[in-house]
Amino acid sequence: MTTSFLPPADLARHLDRHRLTGAVATPREANLRNIQGFLDGDQHQHMGVVRTRDWTYDEVFALMRDRVGISPDRSHVEGQDTISAELAVAALERYARVLGEVVAAGGRVLFATGHPAGLFPVYAQLARVARRAGAHVVRVPDGFAFEDGDVRQIEHVVMVEQYGGLRHTHFPGPMSLALEKLRRDGQNPPDLVVADHGLAGAAGSRGLRTIAIADCNDPGVFVAEAQGQVEVAVPLDDNLPPRLYDPVTAFVLRRAGLEDYV
């Protein structure tokens, strides 16, 4: 990766310019609907998160306002919604700090994504650098079944294959199956899981140290962060062309103290 490091203010401008933050493509209707879906335990929205207390709609809305930067206007019920670049950059600082700490200690790191068209290249680069820096990037014996496909690990990133392609998924099942596979094979659990969607929620709810990227329509991941199950949830649009995330990856590697291993 040759992308230059952008300092925080410049990174925030990049995020807004390319709509990773700011007026993102995710519609307001989806954000509001998914808050209710999470509370209702919808199969696509519960994200494997075990709630440690009862949450109300108003509480989750306030959480998304404060941690993500969605519009605070309760009368705004359709159209575009927003993500705060400043909140995103602050979360990336924390995300990088955790990653750097675990890598420096030679820890076991598991990478996984439900967004292969957007975030897979980000995690693949982080995994390559983490290995060079001395971390143990966890290998999951792959090819085991999940629904109409299987769980595969490509360039050290766990994903779901279905009908010959890589599948977008919110489900926690692939992470639960991967962790169970590690246990049966006598491997120690990861010291850190780097993931998103239900793969992050499932790991965090099992007590594993977890950092995640989550969109403004993924309230479950931010609830998991508020409950202390996910250590860091970074608010970003999670499904844009991978090249737009290159400055994000460069920022994380610099702040994690890993840029010399790129």
PDB file of C-alpha atoms in Angstrom:
ATOM      1  CA  MET A   1       0.000   0.000   0.000  1.00  0.00           C
ATOM      2  CA  THR A   2       1.455   3.348  -1.007  1.00  0.00           C
ATOM      3  CA  THR A   3      -1.263   5.678   0.251  1.00  0.00           C
ATOM      4  CA  SER A   4       0.216   8.531   2.275  1.00  0.00           C
ATOM      5  CA  PHE A   5      -0.789   9.149   5.864  1.00  0.00           C
ATOM      6  CA  LEU A   6      -3.343  11.925   6.307  1.00  0.00           C
ATOM      7  CA  PRO A   7      -3.406  13.796   9.631  1.00  0.00           C
ATOM      8  CA  PRO A   8      -6.766  13.792  11.437  1.00  0.00           C
ATOM      9  CA  ALA A   9      -8.208  16.991   9.926  1.00  0.00           C
ATOM     10  CA  ASP A  10      -7.249  15.928   6.389  1.00  0.00           C
ATOM     11  CA  LEU A  11      -8.584  12.425   6.956  1.00  0.00           C
ATOM     12  CA  ALA A  12     -11.892  13.887   8.152  1.00  0.00           C
ATOM     13  CA  ARG A  13     -12.094  15.935   4.951  1.00  0.00           C
ATOM     14  CA  HIS A  14     -11.376  12.829   2.872  1.00  0.00           C
ATOM     15  CA  LEU A  15     -14.124  10.918   4.682  1.00  0.00           C
ATOM     16  CA  ASP A  16     -16.678  13.662   4.079  1.00  0.00           C
ATOM     17  CA  ARG A  17     -15.588  14.273   0.475  1.00  0.00           C
ATOM     18  CA  HIS A  18     -16.055  10.625  -0.462  1.00  0.00           C
ATOM     19  CA  ARG A  19     -19.139  10.108   1.713  1.00  0.00           C
ATOM     20  CA  LEU A  20     -17.665   7.587   4.076  1.00  0.00           C
ATOM     21  CA  THR A  21     -18.992  10.133   6.564  1.00  0.00           C
ATOM     22  CA  GLY A  22     -21.048  13.300   6.206  1.00  0.00           C
ATOM     23  CA  ALA A  23     -24.168  12.901   4.052  1.00  0.00           C
ATOM     24  CA  VAL A  24     -23.801   9.171   3.499  1.00  0.00           C
ATOM     25  CA  ALA A  25     -25.772   7.029   1.073  1.00  0.00           C
ATOM     26  CA  THR A  26     -27.576   5.138   3.836  1.00  0.00           C
ATOM     27  CA  PRO A  27     -31.170   6.415   3.957  1.00  0.00           C
ATOM     28  CA  ARG A  28     -32.659   7.757   7.152  1.00  0.00           C
ATOM     29  CA  GLU A  29     -35.553   5.317   6.823  1.00  0.00           C
ATOM     30  CA  ALA A  30     -33.161   2.368   7.088  1.00  0.00           C
ATOM     31  CA  ASN A  31     -31.438   3.821  10.135  1.00  0.00           C
ATOM     32  CA  LEU A  32     -34.690   4.305  12.020  1.00  0.00           C
ATOM     33  CA  ARG A  33     -36.118   0.971  10.868  1.00  0.00           C
ATOM     34  CA  ASN A  34     -33.002  -0.878  11.971  1.00  0.00           C
ATOM     35  CA  ILE A  35     -33.132   0.588  15.470  1.00  0.00           C
ATOM     36  CA  GLN A  36     -36.547  -0.981  15.857  1.00  0.00           C
ATOM     37  CA  GLY A  37     -35.376  -4.145  14.125  1.00  0.00           C
ATOM     38  CA  PHE A  38     -32.524  -4.531  16.582  1.00  0.00           C
ATOM     39  CA  LEU A  39     -34.882  -4.084  19.523  1.00  0.00           C
ATOM     40  CA  ASP A  40     -37.285  -6.621  17.986  1.00  0.00           C
ATOM     41  CA  GLY A  41     -34.506  -9.168  17.511  1.00  0.00           C
ATOM     42  CA  ASP A  42     -34.791  -9.126  13.721  1.00  0.00           C
ATOM     43  CA  GLN A  43     -32.516 -11.827  12.290  1.00  0.00           C
ATOM     44  CA  HIS A  44     -30.604  -9.301  10.194  1.00  0.00           C
ATOM     45  CA  GLN A  45     -30.274  -6.665  12.919  1.00  0.00           C
ATOM     46  CA  HIS A  46     -29.588  -8.392  16.220  1.00  0.00           C
ATOM     47  CA  MET A  47     -25.945  -8.915  15.090  1.00  0.00           C
ATOM     48  CA  GLY A  48     -25.381 -11.646  17.662  1.00  0.00           C
ATOM     49  CA  VAL A  49     -25.415  -9.058  20.436  1.00  0.00           C
ATOM     50  CA  VAL A  50     -26.516 -10.320  23.835  1.00  0.00           C
ATOM     51  CA  ARG A  51     -28.236  -7.421  25.535  1.00  0.00           C
ATOM     52  CA  THR A  52     -27.100  -6.949  29.112  1.00  0.00           C
ATOM     53  CA  ARG A  53     -30.084  -4.739  29.901  1.00  0.00           C
ATOM     54  CA  ASP A  54     -33.317  -3.565  28.345  1.00  0.00           C
ATOM     55  CA  TRP A  55     -32.918  -0.805  25.770  1.00  0.00           C
ATOM     56  CA  THR A  56     -35.622   1.584  24.602  1.00  0.00           C
ATOM     57  CA  TYR A  57     -35.948   3.058  21.139  1.00  0.00           C
ATOM     58  CA  ASP A  58     -35.138   6.504  22.501  1.00  0.00           C
ATOM     59  CA  GLU A  59     -31.991   5.236  24.195  1.00  0.00           C
ATOM     60  CA  VAL A  60     -30.688   3.562  21.042  1.00  0.00           C
ATOM     61  CA  PHE A  61     -31.541   6.640  18.966  1.00  0.00           C
ATOM     62  CA  ALA A  62     -29.603   8.822  21.419  1.00  0.00           C
ATOM     63  CA  LEU A  63     -26.678   6.379  21.291  1.00  0.00           C
ATOM     64  CA  MET A  64     -26.583   6.570  17.477  1.00  0.00           C
ATOM     65  CA  ARG A  65     -26.768  10.354  17.650  1.00  0.00           C
ATOM     66  CA  ASP A  66     -23.904  10.587  20.120  1.00  0.00           C
ATOM     67  CA  ARG A  67     -21.586   7.835  18.845  1.00  0.00           C
ATOM     68  CA  VAL A  68     -22.298   7.954  15.117  1.00  0.00           C
ATOM     69  CA  GLY A  69     -23.576  11.431  14.388  1.00  0.00           C
ATOM     70  CA  ILE A  70     -26.941  10.636  12.846  1.00  0.00           C
ATOM     71  CA  SER A  71     -29.244  13.642  12.606  1.00  0.00           C
ATOM     72  CA  PRO A  72     -30.665  14.560  16.031  1.00  0.00           C
ATOM     73  CA  ASP A  73     -33.850  15.881  14.394  1.00  0.00           C
ATOM     74  CA  ARG A  74     -36.591  13.431  15.361  1.00  0.00           C
ATOM     75  CA  SER A  75     -38.863  14.884  12.680  1.00  0.00           C
ATOM     76  CA  HIS A  76     -36.325  13.873  10.013  1.00  0.00           C
ATOM     77  CA  VAL A  77     -37.748  10.503   8.974  1.00  0.00           C
ATOM     78  CA  GLU A  78     -36.758  10.145   5.318  1.00  0.00           C
ATOM     79  CA  GLY A  79     -33.969  11.126   2.967  1.00  0.00           C
ATOM     80  CA  GLN A  80     -30.253  11.112   3.743  1.00  0.00           C
ATOM     81  CA  ASP A  81     -28.689  10.669   7.134  1.00  0.00           C
ATOM     82  CA  THR A  82     -25.245  11.559   8.427  1.00  0.00           C
ATOM     83  CA  ILE A  83     -22.122  10.182  10.084  1.00  0.00           C
ATOM     84  CA  SER A  84     -19.737  12.497  11.922  1.00  0.00           C
ATOM     85  CA  ALA A  85     -16.218  12.549  10.472  1.00  0.00           C
ATOM     86  CA  GLU A  86     -14.877  13.802  13.806  1.00  0.00           C
ATOM     87  CA  LEU A  87     -16.430  10.866  15.672  1.00  0.00           C
ATOM     88  CA  ALA A  88     -15.095   8.483  13.029  1.00  0.00           C
ATOM     89  CA  VAL A  89     -11.527   9.792  13.282  1.00  0.00           C
ATOM     90  CA  ALA A  90     -11.612   9.711  17.082  1.00  0.00           C
ATOM     91  CA  ALA A  91     -12.800   6.102  16.962  1.00  0.00           C
ATOM     92  CA  LEU A  92     -10.075   5.210  14.437  1.00  0.00           C
ATOM     93  CA  GLU A  93      -7.502   6.533  16.912  1.00  0.00           C
ATOM     94  CA  ARG A  94      -8.838   4.119  19.550  1.00  0.00           C
ATOM     95  CA  TYR A  95      -9.136   1.279  17.026  1.00  0.00           C
ATOM     96  CA  ALA A  96      -5.492   1.713  16.008  1.00  0.00           C
ATOM     97  CA  ARG A  97      -4.336   1.883  19.617  1.00  0.00           C
ATOM     98  CA  VAL A  98      -5.955  -1.477  20.420  1.00  0.00           C
ATOM     99  CA  LEU A  99      -4.628  -3.127  17.266  1.00  0.00           C
ATOM    100  CA  GLY A 100      -1.123  -1.816  17.880  1.00  0.00           C
ATOM    101  CA  GLU A 101      -1.142  -2.988  21.497  1.00  0.00           C
ATOM    102  CA  VAL A 102      -2.150  -6.554  20.608  1.00  0.00           C
ATOM    103  CA  VAL A 103       0.266  -6.797  17.681  1.00  0.00           C
ATOM    104  CA  ALA A 104       3.168  -5.452  19.760  1.00  0.00           C
ATOM    105  CA  ALA A 105       2.479  -8.172  22.319  1.00  0.00           C
ATOM    106  CA  GLY A 106       2.588 -10.855  19.597  1.00  0.00           C
ATOM    107  CA  GLY A 107      -1.088 -11.597  20.190  1.00  0.00           C
ATOM    108  CA  ARG A 108      -3.476 -13.786  18.246  1.00  0.00           C
ATOM    109  CA  VAL A 109      -5.652 -11.716  15.886  1.00  0.00           C
ATOM    110  CA  LEU A 110      -8.652 -12.966  13.917  1.00  0.00           C
ATOM    111  CA  PHE A 111      -9.965 -10.920  10.983  1.00  0.00           C
ATOM    112  CA  ALA A 112     -13.478 -11.400   9.588  1.00  0.00           C
ATOM    113  CA  THR A 113     -15.985  -9.462   7.495  1.00  0.00           C
ATOM    114  CA  GLY A 114     -19.568  -9.542   6.345  1.00  0.00           C
ATOM    115  CA  HIS A 115     -18.722  -6.876   3.732  1.00  0.00           C
ATOM    116  CA  PRO A 116     -16.350  -8.568   1.252  1.00  0.00           C
ATOM    117  CA  ALA A 117     -16.883  -5.935  -1.470  1.00  0.00           C
ATOM    118  CA  GLY A 118     -15.866  -3.051   0.784  1.00  0.00           C
ATOM    119  CA  LEU A 119     -13.904  -4.014   3.884  1.00  0.00           C
ATOM    120  CA  PHE A 120     -12.157  -7.243   2.877  1.00  0.00           C
ATOM    121  CA  PRO A 121      -9.162  -5.377   1.348  1.00  0.00           C
ATOM    122  CA  VAL A 122      -8.849  -3.242   4.488  1.00  0.00           C
ATOM    123  CA  TYR A 123      -8.649  -6.253   6.789  1.00  0.00           C
ATOM    124  CA  ALA A 124      -6.395  -8.179   4.387  1.00  0.00           C
ATOM    125  CA  GLN A 125      -3.864  -5.339   4.499  1.00  0.00           C
ATOM    126  CA  LEU A 126      -4.072  -5.069   8.278  1.00  0.00           C
ATOM    127  CA  ALA A 127      -3.561  -8.832   8.530  1.00  0.00           C
ATOM    128  CA  ARG A 128      -0.492  -8.797   6.275  1.00  0.00           C
ATOM    129  CA  VAL A 129       1.105  -6.007   8.262  1.00  0.00           C
ATOM    130  CA  ALA A 130       0.204  -7.554  11.608  1.00  0.00           C
ATOM    131  CA  ARG A 131       1.926 -10.798  10.578  1.00  0.00           C
ATOM    132  CA  ARG A 132       5.073  -8.980   9.493  1.00  0.00           C
ATOM    133  CA  ALA A 133       5.105  -7.142  12.823  1.00  0.00           C
ATOM    134  CA  GLY A 134       5.048 -10.381  14.791  1.00  0.00           C
ATOM    135  CA  ALA A 135       1.372 -10.993  15.558  1.00  0.00           C
ATOM    136  CA  HIS A 136      -0.120 -14.440  15.151  1.00  0.00           C
ATOM    137  CA  VAL A 137      -2.888 -14.026  12.594  1.00  0.00           C
ATOM    138  CA  VAL A 138      -5.320 -16.816  13.380  1.00  0.00           C
ATOM    139  CA  ARG A 139      -5.954 -19.373  10.661  1.00  0.00           C
ATOM    140  CA  VAL A 140      -9.340 -21.060  10.750  1.00  0.00           C
ATOM    141  CA  PRO A 141      -9.567 -24.487   9.069  1.00  0.00           C
ATOM    142  CA  ASP A 142     -12.083 -23.367   6.473  1.00  0.00           C
ATOM    143  CA  GLY A 143     -14.595 -24.813   4.079  1.00  0.00           C
ATOM    144  CA  PHE A 144     -17.188 -25.734   6.711  1.00  0.00           C
ATOM    145  CA  ALA A 145     -20.843 -25.260   5.869  1.00  0.00           C
ATOM    146  CA  PHE A 146     -22.936 -22.206   6.613  1.00  0.00           C
ATOM    147  CA  GLU A 147     -26.473 -22.130   5.195  1.00  0.00           C
ATOM    148  CA  ASP A 148     -26.217 -22.598   1.394  1.00  0.00           C
ATOM    149  CA  GLY A 149     -22.498 -21.900   1.319  1.00  0.00           C
ATOM    150  CA  ASP A 150     -19.464 -22.198   3.515  1.00  0.00           C
ATOM    151  CA  VAL A 151     -17.109 -20.213   5.699  1.00  0.00           C
ATOM    152  CA  ARG A 152     -13.783 -19.499   3.998  1.00  0.00           C
ATOM    153  CA  GLN A 153     -10.634 -17.658   4.965  1.00  0.00           C
ATOM    154  CA  ILE A 154      -9.057 -15.740   2.086  1.00  0.00           C
ATOM    155  CA  GLU A 155      -5.885 -13.726   2.700  1.00  0.00           C
ATOM    156  CA  HIS A 156      -6.404 -14.402   6.402  1.00  0.00           C
ATOM    157  CA  VAL A 157      -9.921 -12.884   6.436  1.00  0.00           C
ATOM    158  CA  VAL A 158     -12.919 -15.047   7.360  1.00  0.00           C
ATOM    159  CA  MET A 159     -15.891 -14.566   5.034  1.00  0.00           C
ATOM    160  CA  VAL A 160     -18.907 -16.446   3.697  1.00  0.00           C
ATOM    161  CA  GLU A 161     -18.982 -18.050   0.250  1.00  0.00           C
ATOM    162  CA  GLN A 162     -22.314 -18.751  -1.423  1.00  0.00           C
ATOM    163  CA  TYR A 163     -23.079 -19.877  -4.992  1.00  0.00           C
ATOM    164  CA  GLY A 164     -19.513 -19.204  -6.094  1.00  0.00           C
ATOM    165  CA  GLY A 165     -19.268 -15.651  -4.734  1.00  0.00           C
ATOM    166  CA  LEU A 166     -18.476 -13.913  -1.469  1.00  0.00           C
ATOM    167  CA  ARG A 167     -21.589 -12.985   0.438  1.00  0.00           C
ATOM    168  CA  HIS A 168     -22.640  -9.894   2.358  1.00  0.00           C
ATOM    169  CA  THR A 169     -24.054 -10.978   5.696  1.00  0.00           C
ATOM    170  CA  HIS A 170     -25.191  -9.550   9.012  1.00  0.00           C
ATOM    171  CA  PHE A 171     -25.404 -12.962  10.654  1.00  0.00           C
ATOM    172  CA  PRO A 172     -23.327 -13.965  13.699  1.00  0.00           C
ATOM    173  CA  GLY A 173     -23.310 -17.627  12.667  1.00  0.00           C
ATOM    174  CA  PRO A 174     -20.051 -17.578  10.675  1.00  0.00           C
ATOM    175  CA  MET A 175     -18.111 -16.175  13.634  1.00  0.00           C
ATOM    176  CA  SER A 176     -19.725 -18.577  16.095  1.00  0.00           C
ATOM    177  CA  LEU A 177     -18.871 -21.508  13.822  1.00  0.00           C
ATOM    178  CA  ALA A 178     -15.290 -20.289  13.321  1.00  0.00           C
ATOM    179  CA  LEU A 179     -14.704 -19.892  17.045  1.00  0.00           C
ATOM    180  CA  GLU A 180     -16.179 -23.315  17.732  1.00  0.00           C
ATOM    181  CA  LYS A 181     -13.950 -24.795  15.019  1.00  0.00           C
ATOM    182  CA  LEU A 182     -10.893 -23.263  16.696  1.00  0.00           C
ATOM    183  CA  ARG A 183     -11.968 -24.692  20.044  1.00  0.00           C
ATOM    184  CA  ARG A 184     -12.487 -28.194  18.645  1.00  0.00           C
ATOM    185  CA  ASP A 185      -9.095 -28.065  16.963  1.00  0.00           C
ATOM    186  CA  GLY A 186      -7.411 -27.198  20.253  1.00  0.00           C
ATOM    187  CA  GLN A 187      -6.472 -23.638  19.294  1.00  0.00           C
ATOM    188  CA  ASN A 188      -6.537 -20.861  21.847  1.00  0.00           C
ATOM    189  CA  PRO A 189      -9.166 -18.158  21.280  1.00  0.00           C
ATOM    190  CA  PRO A 190      -8.064 -14.923  19.614  1.00  0.00           C
ATOM    191  CA  ASP A 191      -6.672 -12.121  21.732  1.00  0.00           C
ATOM    192  CA  LEU A 192      -8.384  -9.697  19.350  1.00  0.00           C
ATOM    193  CA  VAL A 193     -11.117  -9.955  16.738  1.00  0.00           C
ATOM    194  CA  VAL A 194     -11.197  -7.336  13.967  1.00  0.00           C
ATOM    195  CA  ALA A 195     -14.573  -7.555  12.269  1.00  0.00           C
ATOM    196  CA  ASP A 196     -17.957  -5.980  11.520  1.00  0.00           C
ATOM    197  CA  HIS A 197     -21.684  -6.789  11.572  1.00  0.00           C
ATOM    198  CA  GLY A 198     -22.708  -9.977  13.356  1.00  0.00           C
ATOM    199  CA  LEU A 199     -19.182 -11.325  13.176  1.00  0.00           C
ATOM    200  CA  ALA A 200     -18.134  -8.541  15.558  1.00  0.00           C
ATOM    201  CA  GLY A 201     -21.264  -8.850  17.674  1.00  0.00           C
ATOM    202  CA  ALA A 202     -20.843 -12.596  18.127  1.00  0.00           C
ATOM    203  CA  ALA A 203     -17.187 -12.277  19.110  1.00  0.00           C
ATOM    204  CA  GLY A 204     -17.810  -9.462  21.554  1.00  0.00           C
ATOM    205  CA  SER A 205     -20.761 -11.221  23.145  1.00  0.00           C
ATOM    206  CA  ARG A 206     -18.495 -14.225  23.790  1.00  0.00           C
ATOM    207  CA  GLY A 207     -16.166 -12.003  25.793  1.00  0.00           C
ATOM    208  CA  LEU A 208     -13.463 -11.670  23.145  1.00  0.00           C
ATOM    209  CA  ARG A 209     -11.696  -8.363  22.751  1.00  0.00           C
ATOM    210  CA  THR A 210     -13.232  -6.924  19.576  1.00  0.00           C
ATOM    211  CA  ILE A 211     -12.895  -3.830  17.408  1.00  0.00           C
ATOM    212  CA  ALA A 212     -15.292  -3.093  14.578  1.00  0.00           C
ATOM    213  CA  ILE A 213     -16.326  -0.836  11.733  1.00  0.00           C
ATOM    214  CA  ALA A 214     -20.064  -0.190  11.582  1.00  0.00           C
ATOM    215  CA  ASP A 215     -22.432   1.853   9.449  1.00  0.00           C
ATOM    216  CA  CYS A 216     -25.127   4.190  10.722  1.00  0.00           C
ATOM    217  CA  ASN A 217     -27.715   1.471  10.043  1.00  0.00           C
ATOM    218  CA  ASP A 218     -25.930  -1.036  12.339  1.00  0.00           C
ATOM    219  CA  PRO A 219     -27.176  -0.026  15.803  1.00  0.00           C
ATOM    220  CA  GLY A 220     -26.459  -3.434  17.301  1.00  0.00           C
ATOM    221  CA  VAL A 221     -22.699  -2.958  17.030  1.00  0.00           C
ATOM    222  CA  PHE A 222     -22.871   0.394  18.817  1.00  0.00           C
ATOM    223  CA  VAL A 223     -25.067  -1.081  21.537  1.00  0.00           C
ATOM    224  CA  ALA A 224     -22.423  -3.785  21.954  1.00  0.00           C
ATOM    225  CA  GLU A 225     -19.807  -1.051  22.326  1.00  0.00           C
ATOM    226  CA  ALA A 226     -21.935   0.755  24.924  1.00  0.00           C
ATOM    227  CA  GLN A 227     -22.308  -2.526  26.821  1.00  0.00           C
ATOM    228  CA  GLY A 228     -18.545  -3.064  26.825  1.00  0.00           C
ATOM    229  CA  GLN A 229     -18.666  -6.091  24.513  1.00  0.00           C
ATOM    230  CA  VAL A 230     -17.113  -4.367  21.494  1.00  0.00           C
ATOM    231  CA  GLU A 231     -14.168  -2.235  22.581  1.00  0.00           C
ATOM    232  CA  VAL A 232     -14.293   0.186  19.642  1.00  0.00           C
ATOM    233  CA  ALA A 233     -16.957   0.700  16.982  1.00  0.00           C
ATOM    234  CA  VAL A 234     -15.877   3.041  14.174  1.00  0.00           C
ATOM    235  CA  PRO A 235     -18.779   4.804  12.421  1.00  0.00           C
ATOM    236  CA  LEU A 236     -18.204   4.675   8.650  1.00  0.00           C
ATOM    237  CA  ASP A 237     -20.141   3.793   5.545  1.00  0.00           C
ATOM    238  CA  ASP A 238     -19.035   0.177   5.279  1.00  0.00           C
ATOM    239  CA  ASN A 239     -19.660  -0.648   1.625  1.00  0.00           C
ATOM    240  CA  LEU A 240     -17.917   1.775  -0.714  1.00  0.00           C
ATOM    241  CA  PRO A 241     -15.203   1.028  -3.325  1.00  0.00           C
ATOM    242  CA  PRO A 242     -12.190  -0.349  -1.437  1.00  0.00           C
ATOM    243  CA  ARG A 243      -9.744   2.311  -2.696  1.00  0.00           C
ATOM    244  CA  LEU A 244     -11.664   4.940  -0.721  1.00  0.00           C
ATOM    245  CA  TYR A 245     -10.644   3.189   2.502  1.00  0.00           C
ATOM    246  CA  ASP A 246      -6.914   3.332   1.673  1.00  0.00           C
ATOM    247  CA  PRO A 247      -6.355   6.525   3.718  1.00  0.00           C
ATOM    248  CA  VAL A 248      -8.259   4.912   6.603  1.00  0.00           C
ATOM    249  CA  THR A 249      -5.952   1.894   6.501  1.00  0.00           C
ATOM    250  CA  ALA A 250      -2.858   4.109   6.289  1.00  0.00           C
ATOM    251  CA  PHE A 251      -4.072   6.139   9.276  1.00  0.00           C
ATOM    252  CA  VAL A 252      -4.693   3.032  11.378  1.00  0.00           C
ATOM    253  CA  LEU A 253      -1.279   1.581  10.546  1.00  0.00           C
ATOM    254  CA  ARG A 254       0.517   4.825  11.417  1.00  0.00           C
ATOM    255  CA  ARG A 255      -1.353   5.288  14.675  1.00  0.00           C
ATOM    256  CA  ALA A 256      -0.837   1.605  15.554  1.00  0.00           C
ATOM    257  CA  GLY A 257       2.924   2.015  15.083  1.00  0.00           C
ATOM    258  CA  LEU A 258       2.912  -0.492  12.221  1.00  0.00           C
ATOM    259  CA  GLU A 259       3.726   1.579   9.143  1.00  0.00           C
ATOM    260  CA  ASP A 260       7.321   0.321   9.009  1.00  0.00           C
ATOM    261  CA  TYR A 261       5.948  -3.156   8.270  1.00  0.00           C
ATOM    262  CA  VAL A 262       3.891  -2.150   5.229  1.00  0.00           C
TER     263      VAL A 262
END
